[in-house]
Short mmCIF file of C-alpha atoms in Angstrom, two decimals:
data_model
loop_
_atom_site.label_atom_id
_atom_site.label_comp_id
_atom_site.label_asym_id
_atom_site.label_seq_id
_atom_site.Cartn_x
_atom_site.Cartn_y
_atom_site.Cartn_z
CA MET U 294 19.05 -35.64 -58.88
CA SER U 295 21.03 -32.44 -58.64
CA VAL U 296 19.56 -29.08 -57.72
CA SER U 297 21.21 -26.01 -59.20
CA SER U 298 21.72 -22.78 -57.26
CA SER U 299 19.30 -20.94 -59.55
CA SER U 300 16.58 -23.48 -58.69
CA VAL U 301 17.24 -22.98 -54.98
CA ARG U 302 16.95 -19.20 -55.43
CA LEU U 303 13.70 -19.60 -57.38
CA ILE U 304 12.23 -21.87 -54.68
CA ALA U 305 13.30 -19.41 -51.94
CA ALA U 306 11.75 -16.46 -53.82
CA LEU U 307 8.48 -18.34 -54.37
CA SER U 308 8.38 -19.41 -50.70
CA GLY U 309 8.91 -15.81 -49.58
CA THR U 310 6.19 -14.56 -51.90
CA MET U 311 3.75 -17.20 -50.67
CA LEU U 312 4.59 -16.36 -47.07
CA LEU U 313 3.88 -12.66 -47.64
CA ALA U 314 0.64 -13.43 -49.46
CA SER U 315 -0.55 -15.73 -46.67
CA GLY U 316 -1.06 -12.67 -44.47
CA LEU U 317 -3.78 -11.50 -46.84
CA VAL U 318 -5.52 -14.86 -46.70
CA HIS U 319 -5.80 -14.69 -42.90
CA ALA U 320 -7.43 -11.29 -42.86
CA GLN U 321 -9.06 -10.66 -39.50
CA TRP U 322 -12.11 -8.73 -38.41
CA GLN U 323 -12.24 -7.38 -34.90
CA TRP U 324 -15.27 -5.89 -33.16
CA VAL U 325 -16.88 -5.43 -29.75
CA ASP U 326 -19.98 -7.56 -29.29
CA ASP U 327 -23.17 -6.81 -27.31
CA THR U 328 -21.57 -7.97 -24.03
CA GLY U 329 -18.51 -5.73 -24.41
CA ARG U 330 -16.08 -8.52 -25.38
CA LYS U 331 -13.68 -8.22 -28.30
CA VAL U 332 -14.40 -10.72 -31.07
CA PHE U 333 -11.83 -11.82 -33.68
CA SER U 334 -13.01 -13.54 -36.84
CA ASP U 335 -12.19 -14.07 -40.49
CA THR U 336 -15.83 -13.34 -41.36
CA PRO U 337 -17.50 -9.94 -41.08
CA PRO U 338 -19.53 -9.18 -37.94
CA PRO U 339 -23.32 -9.62 -37.98
CA ALA U 340 -25.40 -6.72 -39.25
CA THR U 341 -26.55 -6.01 -35.69
CA VAL U 342 -23.05 -4.77 -34.71
CA PRO U 343 -22.90 -0.98 -35.11
CA ASP U 344 -20.16 0.41 -37.33
CA ARG U 345 -18.52 2.24 -34.40
CA ASN U 346 -17.96 -1.14 -32.64
CA ILE U 347 -15.90 -2.54 -35.52
CA LEU U 348 -12.28 -2.11 -34.50
CA ARG U 349 -10.47 -3.74 -37.43
CA ARG U 350 -11.38 -4.65 -40.97
CA PRO U 351 -9.34 -6.68 -43.47
CA HIS U 352 -7.09 -4.49 -45.64
CA ALA U 353 -7.52 -1.58 -43.22
CA ARG U 354 -4.84 -2.15 -40.60
CA ALA U 355 -4.11 1.55 -40.29
CA GLN U 356 -7.76 2.17 -39.49
CA ALA U 357 -7.64 -0.26 -36.57
CA ALA U 358 -5.21 1.94 -34.70
CA SER U 359 -7.20 5.09 -35.32
CA VAL U 360 -10.67 3.73 -34.44
CA PRO U 361 -11.11 3.72 -30.67
CA ALA U 362 -13.29 1.30 -28.76
CA PRO U 363 -16.81 2.57 -28.17
CA ALA U 364 -16.86 5.25 -25.51
CA ASP U 365 -20.17 4.22 -23.99
CA ALA U 366 -21.38 0.70 -24.66
CA SER U 367 -24.11 1.08 -22.05
CA THR U 368 -26.44 2.72 -24.59
CA GLU U 369 -27.08 -0.65 -26.17
CA GLU U 370 -29.57 -2.98 -24.59
CA GLY U 371 -27.99 -5.73 -22.46
CA SER U 372 -24.47 -4.40 -22.61
CA ARG U 373 -22.33 -3.68 -19.59
CA PRO U 374 -20.62 -0.31 -19.14
CA THR U 375 -16.94 -0.08 -19.95
CA PRO U 376 -14.72 1.49 -17.28
CA ALA U 377 -13.81 5.09 -17.94
CA VAL U 378 -10.17 5.66 -18.80
CA THR U 379 -8.84 8.44 -16.59
CA GLY U 380 -5.23 8.39 -17.77
CA ARG U 381 -4.16 7.59 -14.19
CA ASP U 382 -3.29 4.32 -12.58
CA GLU U 383 -4.86 4.36 -9.11
CA GLN U 384 -2.63 1.58 -7.82
CA LEU U 385 0.46 3.37 -9.11
CA GLU U 386 -0.68 6.60 -7.47
CA ALA U 387 -1.31 4.77 -4.17
CA ARG U 388 2.15 3.17 -4.28
CA ARG U 389 3.73 6.54 -5.06
CA ARG U 390 1.93 8.17 -2.11
CA GLN U 391 2.93 5.27 0.13
CA ALA U 392 6.58 5.61 -0.95
CA GLU U 393 6.48 9.36 -0.27
CA GLU U 394 4.99 8.77 3.18
CA ALA U 395 7.63 6.12 3.93
CA GLU U 396 10.37 8.54 2.85
CA LYS U 397 8.94 11.28 5.09
CA ALA U 398 8.75 8.85 8.02
CA ARG U 399 12.36 7.79 7.41
CA GLU U 400 13.50 11.42 7.30
CA GLN U 401 11.62 12.19 10.53
CA ALA U 402 13.16 9.15 12.24
CA GLU U 403 16.62 10.26 11.09
CA GLN U 404 16.00 13.80 12.40
CA ALA U 405 14.84 12.39 15.75
CA ARG U 406 17.97 10.20 15.94
CA VAL U 407 20.24 13.17 15.19
CA ALA U 408 18.40 15.32 17.76
CA GLN U 409 18.85 12.58 20.40
CA ILE U 410 22.59 12.32 19.67
CA ARG U 411 22.98 16.10 19.83
CA GLN U 412 21.16 16.23 23.17
CA GLU U 413 23.38 13.49 24.66
CA ASN U 414 26.55 15.23 23.38
CA CYS U 415 25.34 18.53 24.83
CA GLU U 416 24.70 16.98 28.27
CA ARG U 417 28.10 15.21 28.32
CA ALA U 418 29.95 18.35 27.24
CA THR U 419 28.10 20.46 29.84
CA ARG U 420 29.04 18.03 32.66
CA ALA U 421 32.67 17.76 31.47
CA ARG U 422 33.04 21.56 31.25
CA ALA U 423 31.55 21.99 34.74
CA THR U 424 34.07 19.46 36.08
CA LEU U 425 36.99 21.25 34.41
CA MET U 426 35.84 24.68 35.61
CA SER U 427 35.40 23.47 39.22
CA GLY U 428 39.13 23.49 39.83
CA VAL U 429 39.26 19.83 40.83
CA ARG U 430 42.35 17.96 39.70
CA VAL U 431 41.58 15.98 36.57
CA SER U 432 43.62 13.03 35.39
CA THR U 433 43.69 11.35 32.00
CA THR U 434 45.22 8.18 30.67
CA ASN U 435 47.73 8.51 27.82
CA ALA U 436 48.29 6.10 24.91
CA ARG U 437 50.69 3.98 26.97
CA GLY U 438 48.09 3.55 29.72
CA GLU U 439 49.84 5.90 32.13
CA VAL U 440 47.84 8.29 34.33
CA GLU U 441 48.63 11.97 33.75
CA ILE U 442 47.37 14.96 35.71
CA MET U 443 45.92 17.65 33.39
CA ASP U 444 47.90 20.91 33.59
CA ASP U 445 46.47 24.41 33.06
CA ARG U 446 47.37 24.48 29.34
CA ALA U 447 45.69 21.08 28.68
CA ARG U 448 42.70 22.15 30.81
CA ALA U 449 42.27 25.35 28.71
CA ALA U 450 42.53 23.37 25.44
CA GLU U 451 39.90 20.90 26.68
CA VAL U 452 37.59 23.75 27.75
CA GLN U 453 37.89 25.28 24.24
CA ARG U 454 37.06 21.90 22.65
CA LEU U 455 34.04 21.49 24.92
CA ASP U 456 32.89 25.06 24.12
CA ARG U 457 32.90 24.16 20.38
CA ILE U 458 30.82 21.04 21.12
CA LEU U 459 28.41 23.09 23.24
CA ALA U 460 28.04 25.68 20.46
CA GLN U 461 27.45 22.95 17.88
CA ASP U 462 25.16 20.57 19.77
CA CYS U 463 23.35 22.69 22.37
CA GLY U 464 21.99 25.35 20.04
CA PRO U 465 19.30 25.05 17.39
CA LEU U 466 19.78 22.43 14.72
CA PRO U 467 21.77 23.90 11.80
CA GLN U 468 19.77 24.13 8.57
CA SER U 469 20.93 21.69 5.91
CA GLN U 470 21.15 22.98 2.38
#
């Protein structure tokens, strides 16, 4: 038995039409029952369910999005209250606050570390400058490992370098921008 291409097209078109129509057959009702639970069914809700608790009706899918859940289900007898929607996520807010506090603590720790380094540099530079200004012979080691006595020109250059360090690290902390 041979199937022609027009028969295949006809079968495909009929299958597509049946598939689209099957959505109408499985029409769903959705409502909130007396206990506050959402109920899904292919039959209408009982007459005891108020109209405002019906969230979706068959053939009214657009209405389902526009009809909100009941604002206060506690007015009915035996129902439990629904939590109020505040538009805020408390856990998200708590995590955000915790992240901000951690960032502040990190910044404070970094500032304390920088202040400690500046204080140590200031103390070292102050001692080195006092040694140079005392007039005592000072020797250094060059790149080849040889000992050299510091002359007046080298001593003056080193004092200028130490003065820049003292001005930078011994004064108030510069303001970052």
